[in-house]
Coordinates of C-alpha atoms in Angstrom, one line a residue:
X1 CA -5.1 13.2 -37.2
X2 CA -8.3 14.5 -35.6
X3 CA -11.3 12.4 -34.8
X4 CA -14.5 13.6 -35.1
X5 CA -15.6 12.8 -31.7
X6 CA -13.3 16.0 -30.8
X7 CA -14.1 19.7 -31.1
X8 CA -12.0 22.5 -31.9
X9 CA -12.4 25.5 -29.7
X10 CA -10.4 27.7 -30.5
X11 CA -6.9 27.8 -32.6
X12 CA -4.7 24.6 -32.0
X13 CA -2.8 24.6 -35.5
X14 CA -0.5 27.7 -34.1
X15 CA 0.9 26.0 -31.0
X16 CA 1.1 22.2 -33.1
X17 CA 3.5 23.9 -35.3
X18 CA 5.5 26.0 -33.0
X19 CA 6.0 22.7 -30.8
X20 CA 6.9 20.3 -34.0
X21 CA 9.3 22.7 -35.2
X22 CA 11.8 20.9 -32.4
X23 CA 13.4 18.7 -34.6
X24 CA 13.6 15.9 -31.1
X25 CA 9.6 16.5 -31.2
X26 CA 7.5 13.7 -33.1
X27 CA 3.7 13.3 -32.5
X28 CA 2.1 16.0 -30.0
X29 CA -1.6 17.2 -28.7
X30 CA -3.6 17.4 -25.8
X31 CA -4.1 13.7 -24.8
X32 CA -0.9 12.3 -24.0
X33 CA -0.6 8.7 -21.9
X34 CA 1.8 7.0 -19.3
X35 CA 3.1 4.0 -18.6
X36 CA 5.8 2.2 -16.2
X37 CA 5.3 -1.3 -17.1
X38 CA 4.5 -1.1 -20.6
X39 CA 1.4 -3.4 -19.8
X40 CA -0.8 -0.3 -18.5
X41 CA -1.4 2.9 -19.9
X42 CA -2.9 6.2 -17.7
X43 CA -3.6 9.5 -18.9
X44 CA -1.3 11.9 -18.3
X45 CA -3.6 14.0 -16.5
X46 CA -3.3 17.3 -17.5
X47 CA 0.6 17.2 -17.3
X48 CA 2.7 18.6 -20.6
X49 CA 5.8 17.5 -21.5
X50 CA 7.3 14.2 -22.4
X51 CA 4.7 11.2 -22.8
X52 CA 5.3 7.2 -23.6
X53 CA 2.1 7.4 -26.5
X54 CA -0.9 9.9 -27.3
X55 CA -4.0 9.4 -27.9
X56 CA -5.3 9.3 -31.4
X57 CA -8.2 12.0 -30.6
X58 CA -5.9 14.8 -31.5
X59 CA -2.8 13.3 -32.7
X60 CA 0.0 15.9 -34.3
X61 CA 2.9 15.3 -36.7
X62 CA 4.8 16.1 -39.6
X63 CA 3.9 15.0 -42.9
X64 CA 7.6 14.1 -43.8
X65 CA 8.3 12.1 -40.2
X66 CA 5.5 9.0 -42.5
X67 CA 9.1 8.2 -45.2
X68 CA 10.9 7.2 -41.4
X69 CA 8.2 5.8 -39.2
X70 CA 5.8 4.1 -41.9
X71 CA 2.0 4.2 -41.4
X72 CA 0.4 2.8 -39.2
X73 CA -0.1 -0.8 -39.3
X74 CA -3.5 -2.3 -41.5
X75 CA -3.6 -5.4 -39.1
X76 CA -5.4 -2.4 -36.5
X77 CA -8.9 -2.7 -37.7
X78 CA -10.5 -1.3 -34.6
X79 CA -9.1 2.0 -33.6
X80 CA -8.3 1.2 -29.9
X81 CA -4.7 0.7 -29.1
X82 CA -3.8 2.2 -32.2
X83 CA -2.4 5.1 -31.1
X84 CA -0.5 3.5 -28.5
X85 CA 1.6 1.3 -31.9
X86 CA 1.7 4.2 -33.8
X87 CA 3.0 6.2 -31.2
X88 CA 5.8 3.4 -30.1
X89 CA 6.7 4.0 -34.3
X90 CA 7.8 7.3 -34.2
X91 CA 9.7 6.5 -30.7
X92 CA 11.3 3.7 -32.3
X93 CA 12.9 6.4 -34.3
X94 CA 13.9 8.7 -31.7
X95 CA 11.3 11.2 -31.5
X96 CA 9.8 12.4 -28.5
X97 CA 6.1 12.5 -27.5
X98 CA 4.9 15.6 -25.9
X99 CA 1.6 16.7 -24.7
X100 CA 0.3 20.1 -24.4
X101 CA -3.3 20.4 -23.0
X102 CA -3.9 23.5 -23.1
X103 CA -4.7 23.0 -26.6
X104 CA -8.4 24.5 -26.8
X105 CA -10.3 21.1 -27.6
X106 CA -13.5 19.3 -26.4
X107 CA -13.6 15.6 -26.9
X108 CA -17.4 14.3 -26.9
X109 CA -18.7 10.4 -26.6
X110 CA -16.9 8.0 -29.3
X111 CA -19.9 6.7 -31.5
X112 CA -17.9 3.4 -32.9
X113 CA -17.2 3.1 -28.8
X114 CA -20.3 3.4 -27.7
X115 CA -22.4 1.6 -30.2
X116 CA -21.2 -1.6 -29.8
X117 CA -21.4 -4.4 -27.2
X118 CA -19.1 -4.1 -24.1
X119 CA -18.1 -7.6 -24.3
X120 CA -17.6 -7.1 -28.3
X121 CA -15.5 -3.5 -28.0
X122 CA -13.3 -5.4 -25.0
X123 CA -12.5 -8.5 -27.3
X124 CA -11.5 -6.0 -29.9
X125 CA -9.6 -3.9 -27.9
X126 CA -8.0 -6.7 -26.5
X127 CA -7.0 -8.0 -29.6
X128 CA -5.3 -5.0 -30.8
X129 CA -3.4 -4.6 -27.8
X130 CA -2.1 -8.1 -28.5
X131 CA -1.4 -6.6 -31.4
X132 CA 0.4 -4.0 -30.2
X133 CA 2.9 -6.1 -27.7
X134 CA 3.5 -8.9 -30.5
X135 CA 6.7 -6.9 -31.6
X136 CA 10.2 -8.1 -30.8
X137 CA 11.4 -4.6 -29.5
X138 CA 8.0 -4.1 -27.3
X139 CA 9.3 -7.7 -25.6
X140 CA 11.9 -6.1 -24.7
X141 CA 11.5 -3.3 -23.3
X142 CA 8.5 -5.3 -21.2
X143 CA 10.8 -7.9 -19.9
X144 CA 13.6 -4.6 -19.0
X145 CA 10.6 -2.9 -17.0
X146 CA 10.0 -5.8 -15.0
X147 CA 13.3 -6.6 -14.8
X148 CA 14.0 -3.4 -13.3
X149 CA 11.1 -3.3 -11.1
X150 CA 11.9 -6.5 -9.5
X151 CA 15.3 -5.5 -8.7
X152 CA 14.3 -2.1 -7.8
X153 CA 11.7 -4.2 -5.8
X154 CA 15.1 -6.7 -3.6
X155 CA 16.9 -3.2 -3.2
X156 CA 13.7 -1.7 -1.3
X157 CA 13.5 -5.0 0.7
X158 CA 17.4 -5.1 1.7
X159 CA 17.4 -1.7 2.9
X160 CA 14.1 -2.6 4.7
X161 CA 15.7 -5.7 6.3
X162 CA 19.3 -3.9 7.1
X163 CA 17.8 -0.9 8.5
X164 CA 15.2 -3.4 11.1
X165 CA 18.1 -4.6 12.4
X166 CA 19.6 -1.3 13.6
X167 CA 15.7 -0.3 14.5
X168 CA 15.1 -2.8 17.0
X169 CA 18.4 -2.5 18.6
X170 CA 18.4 1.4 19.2
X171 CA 14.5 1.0 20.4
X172 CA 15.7 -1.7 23.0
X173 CA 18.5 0.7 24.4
X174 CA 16.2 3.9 24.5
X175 CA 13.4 1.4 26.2
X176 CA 15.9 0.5 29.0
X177 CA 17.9 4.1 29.1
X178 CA 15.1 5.6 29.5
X179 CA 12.9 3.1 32.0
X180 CA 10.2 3.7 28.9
X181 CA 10.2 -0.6 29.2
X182 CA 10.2 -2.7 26.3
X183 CA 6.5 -3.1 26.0
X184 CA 5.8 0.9 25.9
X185 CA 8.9 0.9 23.4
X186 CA 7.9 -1.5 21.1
X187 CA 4.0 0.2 20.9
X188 CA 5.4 3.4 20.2
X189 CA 9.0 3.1 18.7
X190 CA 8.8 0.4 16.6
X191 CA 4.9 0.5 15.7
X192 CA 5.1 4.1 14.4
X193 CA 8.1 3.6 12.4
X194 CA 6.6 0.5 10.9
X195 CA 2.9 2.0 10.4
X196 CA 3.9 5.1 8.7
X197 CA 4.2 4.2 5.6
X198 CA 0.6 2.4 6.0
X199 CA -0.4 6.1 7.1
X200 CA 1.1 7.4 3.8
X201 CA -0.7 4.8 1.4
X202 CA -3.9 5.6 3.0
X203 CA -3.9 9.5 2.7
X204 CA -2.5 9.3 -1.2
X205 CA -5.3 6.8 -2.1
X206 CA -8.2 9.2 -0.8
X207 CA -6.3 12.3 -1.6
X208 CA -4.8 11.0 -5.0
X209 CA -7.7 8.9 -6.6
X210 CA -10.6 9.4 -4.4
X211 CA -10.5 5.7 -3.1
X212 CA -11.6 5.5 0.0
X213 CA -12.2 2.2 0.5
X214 CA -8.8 1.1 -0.5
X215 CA -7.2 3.1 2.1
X216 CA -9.4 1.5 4.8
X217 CA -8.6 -1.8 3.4
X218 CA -4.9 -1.5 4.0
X219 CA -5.7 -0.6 7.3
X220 CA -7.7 -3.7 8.1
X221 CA -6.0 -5.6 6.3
X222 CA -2.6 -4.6 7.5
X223 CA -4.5 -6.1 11.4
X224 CA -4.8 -9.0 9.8
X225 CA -1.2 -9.6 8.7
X226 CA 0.2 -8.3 11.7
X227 CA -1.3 -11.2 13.5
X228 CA -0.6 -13.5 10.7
X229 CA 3.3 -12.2 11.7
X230 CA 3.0 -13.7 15.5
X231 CA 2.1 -16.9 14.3
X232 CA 5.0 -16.6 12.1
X233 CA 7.2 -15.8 15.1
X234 CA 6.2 -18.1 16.6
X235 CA 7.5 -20.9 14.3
X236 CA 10.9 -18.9 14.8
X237 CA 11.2 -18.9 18.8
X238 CA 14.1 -21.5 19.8
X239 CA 15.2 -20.0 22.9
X240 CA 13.1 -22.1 25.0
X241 CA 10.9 -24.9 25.6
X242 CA 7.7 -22.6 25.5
X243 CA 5.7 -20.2 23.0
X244 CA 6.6 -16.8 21.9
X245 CA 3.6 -15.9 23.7
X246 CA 4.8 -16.9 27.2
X247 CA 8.4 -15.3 27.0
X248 CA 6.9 -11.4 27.4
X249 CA 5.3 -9.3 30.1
X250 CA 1.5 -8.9 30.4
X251 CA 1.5 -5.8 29.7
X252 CA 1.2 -7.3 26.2
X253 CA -2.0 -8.7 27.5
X254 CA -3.3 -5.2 28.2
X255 CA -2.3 -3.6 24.5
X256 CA -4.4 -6.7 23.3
X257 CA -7.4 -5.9 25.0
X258 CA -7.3 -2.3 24.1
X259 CA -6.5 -3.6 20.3
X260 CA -9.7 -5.4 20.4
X261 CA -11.8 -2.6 21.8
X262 CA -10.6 -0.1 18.6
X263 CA -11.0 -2.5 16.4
X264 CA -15.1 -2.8 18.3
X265 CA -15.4 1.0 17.7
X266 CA -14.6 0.9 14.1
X267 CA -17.2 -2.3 13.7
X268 CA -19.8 0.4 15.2
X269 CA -18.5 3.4 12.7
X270 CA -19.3 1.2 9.9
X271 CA -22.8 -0.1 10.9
X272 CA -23.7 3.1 12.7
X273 CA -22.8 5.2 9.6
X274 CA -24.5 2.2 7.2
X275 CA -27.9 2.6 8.9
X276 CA -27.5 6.4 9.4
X277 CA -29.6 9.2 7.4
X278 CA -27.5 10.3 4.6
X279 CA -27.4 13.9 5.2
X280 CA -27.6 13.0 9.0
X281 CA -24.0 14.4 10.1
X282 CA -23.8 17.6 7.0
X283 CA -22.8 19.8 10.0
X284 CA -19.5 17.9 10.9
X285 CA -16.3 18.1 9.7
X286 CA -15.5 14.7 10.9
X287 CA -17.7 11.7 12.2
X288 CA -18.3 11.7 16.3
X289 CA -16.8 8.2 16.3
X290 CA -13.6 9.7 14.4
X291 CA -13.7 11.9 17.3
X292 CA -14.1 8.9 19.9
X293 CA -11.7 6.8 18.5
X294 CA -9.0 9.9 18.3
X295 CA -9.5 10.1 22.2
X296 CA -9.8 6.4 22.5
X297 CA -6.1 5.7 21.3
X298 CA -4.2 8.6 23.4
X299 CA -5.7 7.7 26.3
X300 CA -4.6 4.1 25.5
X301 CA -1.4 5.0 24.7
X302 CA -1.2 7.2 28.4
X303 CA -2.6 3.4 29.7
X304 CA 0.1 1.5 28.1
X305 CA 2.8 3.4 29.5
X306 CA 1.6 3.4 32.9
X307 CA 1.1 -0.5 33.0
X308 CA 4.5 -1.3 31.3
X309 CA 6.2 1.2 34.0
X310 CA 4.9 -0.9 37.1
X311 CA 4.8 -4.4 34.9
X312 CA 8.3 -4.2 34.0
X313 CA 10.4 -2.3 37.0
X314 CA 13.6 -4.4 37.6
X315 CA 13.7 -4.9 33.4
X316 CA 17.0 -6.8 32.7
X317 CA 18.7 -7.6 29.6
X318 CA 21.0 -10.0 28.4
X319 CA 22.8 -7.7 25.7
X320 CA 25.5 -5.7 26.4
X321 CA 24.6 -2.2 25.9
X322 CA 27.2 -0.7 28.0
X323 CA 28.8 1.2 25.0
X324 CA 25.3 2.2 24.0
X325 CA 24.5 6.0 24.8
X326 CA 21.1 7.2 24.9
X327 CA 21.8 10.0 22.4
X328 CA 23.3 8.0 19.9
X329 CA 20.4 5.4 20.1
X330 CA 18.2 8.6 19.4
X331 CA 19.9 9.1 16.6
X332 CA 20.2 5.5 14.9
X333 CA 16.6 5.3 15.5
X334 CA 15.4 8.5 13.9
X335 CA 18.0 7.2 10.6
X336 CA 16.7 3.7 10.4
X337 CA 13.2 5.1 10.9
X338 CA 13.6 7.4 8.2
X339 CA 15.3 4.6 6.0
X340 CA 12.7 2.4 6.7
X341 CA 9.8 4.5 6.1
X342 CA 11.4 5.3 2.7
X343 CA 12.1 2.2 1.4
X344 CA 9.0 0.9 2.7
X345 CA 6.5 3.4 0.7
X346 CA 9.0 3.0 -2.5
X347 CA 9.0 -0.8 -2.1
X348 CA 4.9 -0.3 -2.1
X349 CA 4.9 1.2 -5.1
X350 CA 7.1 -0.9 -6.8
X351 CA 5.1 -4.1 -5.6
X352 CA 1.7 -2.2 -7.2
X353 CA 4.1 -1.7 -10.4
X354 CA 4.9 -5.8 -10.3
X355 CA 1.7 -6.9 -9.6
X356 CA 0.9 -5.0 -12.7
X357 CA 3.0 -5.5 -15.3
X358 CA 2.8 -9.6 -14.2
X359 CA -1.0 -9.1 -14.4
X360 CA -1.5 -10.1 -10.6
X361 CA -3.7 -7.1 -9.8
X362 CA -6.8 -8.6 -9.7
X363 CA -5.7 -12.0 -8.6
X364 CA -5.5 -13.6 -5.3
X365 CA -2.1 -14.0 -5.7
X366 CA -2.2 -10.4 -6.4
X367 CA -3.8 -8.7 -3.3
X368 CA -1.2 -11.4 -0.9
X369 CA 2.1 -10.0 -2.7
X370 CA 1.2 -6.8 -2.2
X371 CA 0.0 -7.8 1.3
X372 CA 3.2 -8.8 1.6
X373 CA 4.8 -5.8 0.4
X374 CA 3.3 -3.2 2.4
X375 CA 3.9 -5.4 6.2
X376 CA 7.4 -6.1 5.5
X377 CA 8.5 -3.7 8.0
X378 CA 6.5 -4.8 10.6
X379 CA 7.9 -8.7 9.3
X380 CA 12.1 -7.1 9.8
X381 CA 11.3 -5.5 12.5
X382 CA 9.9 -7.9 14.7
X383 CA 12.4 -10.6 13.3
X384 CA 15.4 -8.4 14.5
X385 CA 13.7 -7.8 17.9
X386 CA 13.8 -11.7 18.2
X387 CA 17.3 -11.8 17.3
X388 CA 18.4 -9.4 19.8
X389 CA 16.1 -11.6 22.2
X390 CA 13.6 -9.0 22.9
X391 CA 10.2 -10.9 22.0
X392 CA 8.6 -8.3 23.7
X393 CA 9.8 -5.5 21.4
X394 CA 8.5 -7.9 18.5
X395 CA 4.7 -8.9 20.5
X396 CA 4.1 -5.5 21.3
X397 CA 5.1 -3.8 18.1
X398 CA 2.5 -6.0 16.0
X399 CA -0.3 -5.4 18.9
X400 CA 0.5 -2.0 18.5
X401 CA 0.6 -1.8 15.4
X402 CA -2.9 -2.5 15.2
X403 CA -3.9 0.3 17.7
X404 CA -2.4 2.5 15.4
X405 CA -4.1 1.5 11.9
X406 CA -7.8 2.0 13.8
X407 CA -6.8 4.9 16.5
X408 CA -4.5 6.8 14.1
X409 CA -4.5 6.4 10.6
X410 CA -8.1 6.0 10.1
X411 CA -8.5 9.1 11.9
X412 CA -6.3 10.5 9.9
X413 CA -7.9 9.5 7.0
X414 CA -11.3 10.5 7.8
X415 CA -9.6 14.0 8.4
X416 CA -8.3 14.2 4.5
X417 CA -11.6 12.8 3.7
X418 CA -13.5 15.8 2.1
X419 CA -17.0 16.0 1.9
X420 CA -18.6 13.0 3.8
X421 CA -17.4 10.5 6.5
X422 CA -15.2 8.0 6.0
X423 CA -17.7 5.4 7.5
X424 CA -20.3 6.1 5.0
X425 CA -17.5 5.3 2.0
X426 CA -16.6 1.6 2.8
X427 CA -17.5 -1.6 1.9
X428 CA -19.2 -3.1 4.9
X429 CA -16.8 -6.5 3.7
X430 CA -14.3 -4.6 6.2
X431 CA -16.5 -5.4 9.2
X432 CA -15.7 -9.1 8.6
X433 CA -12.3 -8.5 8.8
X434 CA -12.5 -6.9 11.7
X435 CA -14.2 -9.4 13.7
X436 CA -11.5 -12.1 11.7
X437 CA -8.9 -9.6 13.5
X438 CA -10.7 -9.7 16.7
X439 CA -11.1 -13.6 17.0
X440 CA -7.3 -13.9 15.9
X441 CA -6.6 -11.2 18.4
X442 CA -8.2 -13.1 21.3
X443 CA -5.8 -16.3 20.1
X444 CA -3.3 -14.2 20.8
X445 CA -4.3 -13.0 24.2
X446 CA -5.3 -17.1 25.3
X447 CA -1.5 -17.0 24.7
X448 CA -0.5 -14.7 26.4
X449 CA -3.0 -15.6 29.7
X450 CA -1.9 -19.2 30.1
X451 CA 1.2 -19.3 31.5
X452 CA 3.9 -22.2 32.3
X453 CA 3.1 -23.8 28.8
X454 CA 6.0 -26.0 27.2
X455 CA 5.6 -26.0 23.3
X456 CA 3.6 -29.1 22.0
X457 CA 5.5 -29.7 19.2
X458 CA 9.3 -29.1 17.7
X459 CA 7.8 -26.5 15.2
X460 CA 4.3 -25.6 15.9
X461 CA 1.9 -24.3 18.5
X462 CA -1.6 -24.3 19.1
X463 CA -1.5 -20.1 18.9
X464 CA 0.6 -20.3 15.6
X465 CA -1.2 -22.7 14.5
X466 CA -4.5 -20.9 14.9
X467 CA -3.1 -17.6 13.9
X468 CA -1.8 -18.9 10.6
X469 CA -5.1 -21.1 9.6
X470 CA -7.2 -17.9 10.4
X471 CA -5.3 -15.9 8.1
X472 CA -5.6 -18.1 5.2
X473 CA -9.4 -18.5 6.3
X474 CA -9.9 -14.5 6.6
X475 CA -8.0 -13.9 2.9
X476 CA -10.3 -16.7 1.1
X477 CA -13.3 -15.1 2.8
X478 CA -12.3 -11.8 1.6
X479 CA -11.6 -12.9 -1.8
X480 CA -14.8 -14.7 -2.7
X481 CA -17.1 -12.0 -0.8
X482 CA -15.2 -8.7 -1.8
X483 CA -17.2 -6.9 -4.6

């Protein structure tokens, strides 16, 4: 089959014959499409080899294959989504699909496509694609995907939640091995374990699609859950009569502060680069407040550690790590970092996979799964800190967690960023959430400044409280202003 909003360039029979000799071989051309949910189909983007459908543009086969697959079905009156049925036909019989694009065609605009009304060729194509799924054996293999992905989806989450434990525990004994001090630990040690994988997401969605905006927004947003965690904690703390907040060193007051001077300069990056001349900064490779906000979090970082040395000399524990060398703790570390970081970008991805094949994806319910999804780390992590009794660990690993989404990773981001600064490609909805992740920021430091507090309430505090109503406040804002 070859539609006529496709050209031939050159000779395409010679390589649709050699390739449908293979006997395994069913339909093949140039257009082939993938899918991991069954719900969603992508192009396969210049890849050859095996395919889930192709499209109908170019769509190769052998005459005799019709007597075992049938035709394709008359209920498909419109032409979209038939391919994707017809293709699932000859699979059904055990062919393969297999695309080869470097067959020499040129597809040009689809005149039945673009001729009629978006709203009517949407209702059309919808209806097909109903069409498509309202098979028994389709069912099927939907509800196997999903079923799969949600398991795939607990394992991710149990490796995350085993490896945490064995995460906080060597970061505690290299923290007071070393002298480093808890506070200095949980910044670095367990906030770069538990941010890489944020690092990751936000590098493969500018270098992978081009988006980004969606890699700032997991920064940003990632803030906002980390502070949506302390509250969280909070609820959690029974080792005393007093908040979370009032069981850790001030040096914790200090890596707040900073937090809320990045999150400032970012505020500025936006606006500055939102009222700037377009062609303003051609000359730079990256944007002078990239550069400032580079130099902003190492010196904050050479900060940190010289006010947790002094804050926390005399450091005591009550866990027994007598046993505990400092080389071994090295070593756990680096392996449940590595775990970690594995399960964590893999759990991601299988969350993004969920959310689409449940048709979450652009739902509120949606964007807080995967939320949820992508700040689990930083959620085991600071929970095993607070069973080891280390609520410093846990305070400072969310604070600095949040230096590193604005000091690090959007540096980093701006630096994969071809062609124009990463300010100037943003929605200007992420300023909100940064002064959201400010105000809940200063919550948090209220906290942490007002001392000899005993808890108002069994189960609640005014911080967690706050921290937990601002979240919800910050999402629905979000939500109904996000274009």
């Amino acid at each position: 089959m070859l539609d006529t909003s496709v050209e031939v360039n050159g000779n395409i029979f010679g390589p649709i014959e050699q390739a449908l000799e293979d006997e395994t071989i069913g339909v093949t051309g140039p257009f082939g499409l993938r899918t991991t949910d069954m719900h969603h189909f992508h192009d396969g983007e210049g890849e050859s080899g095996d395919m889930d459908a192709m499209q109908a543009y170019c769509f190769a086969f052998r005459r005799e294959r019709l007597k075992e697959v049938g035709l394709p079905r008359q209920a498909f009156r419109f032409y979209r989504n038939l391919d994707l049925d017809f293709s699932f036909q000859f699979k059904a019989q055990g062919y393969r699909i297999v695309a080869n694009p470097e067959l020499q065609v040129g597809q040009h605009e689809h005149r039945v496509w673009s001729e009629l009304a978006e709203a009517e060729r949407d209702e059309l194509s919808r209806k097909n694609y109903g069409r498509f799924l309202d098979r028994g054996d389709r069912l099927i293999e939907i509800a196997q995907s999903i079923t799969g992905l949600w398991i795939q989806l607990l394992v991710a989450a149990g490796v995350i939640l085993f490896a945490s434990n064995f995460l906080a525990k060597s970061a505690d004994v290299i923290a007071l091995r070393t002298g480093l001090g808890r506070s200095f630990a949980g910044v670095v040690l367990l906030a770069t374990a538990t941010s890489l994988p944020e690092l990751g997401t936000g590098v493969g969605a500018i270098t992978l699609v081009n988006a980004p905006d969606l890699a700032a927004g997991d920064a940003f947003g990632s803030n906002l859950f980390n502070l949506f965690i302390i509250g969280i904690l909070d609820l959690f703390w029974r080792n005393t009569n007093t908040p979370i907040l009032n069981s850790v060193s001030t040096t914790s007051v200090f890596v707040g502060i900073l937090g809320i001077l990045v999150i400032s300069i970012t505020i500025l990056a936006v606006y500055f680069h939102e009222h700037l001349p377009k062609d303003a900064l051609s000359g730079w490779f990256v944007s002078p407040i990239t550069i400032i906000l580079l130099i902003f979090f190492l010196f904050s970082m050479y900060l940190i550690y010289r006010v947790a040395r002094i804050d926390e000399q005399g450091e005591s524990t009550d866990q027994n790590y007598e046993s505990e060398s400092l080389l071994r703790a090295a070593i756990t570390y680096a392996m449940a970092a590595v775990a970690i970081i594995g399960a964590a970008v893999w759990l991601a991805k299988t969350g993004e996979g969920i959310a689409h094949a449940m048709n979450w994806e652009a739902s509120f319910v949606g964007t807080q799964f995967l939320a949820f999804s992508t700040s689990l780390p930083e959620l085991a992590a600071s929970l095993a800190a607070l069973r080891i009794n280390a609520p410093e660990l846990a305070i400072t690993n969310l604070l600095g967690s949040n230096l590193f989404n604005m000091g690090f990773i959007l540096t980093m981001d701006d630096l994969v960023l071809v062609g124009r600064p990463l300010w100037s490609s943003i929605s200007p909805i992420h300023e909100a959430t940064a002064i959201f992740a400010i105000v809940m920021t200063s919550i948090v430091l209220i906290g942490l400044m007002v001392r000899n507090r005993r808890r108002p309430s069994r189960f609640v505090t005014f911080e967690s409280a706050a921290l937990i109503g601002l979240y919800i406040l910050a999402s629905a804002f979000v939500f109904r202003f996000a274009t």
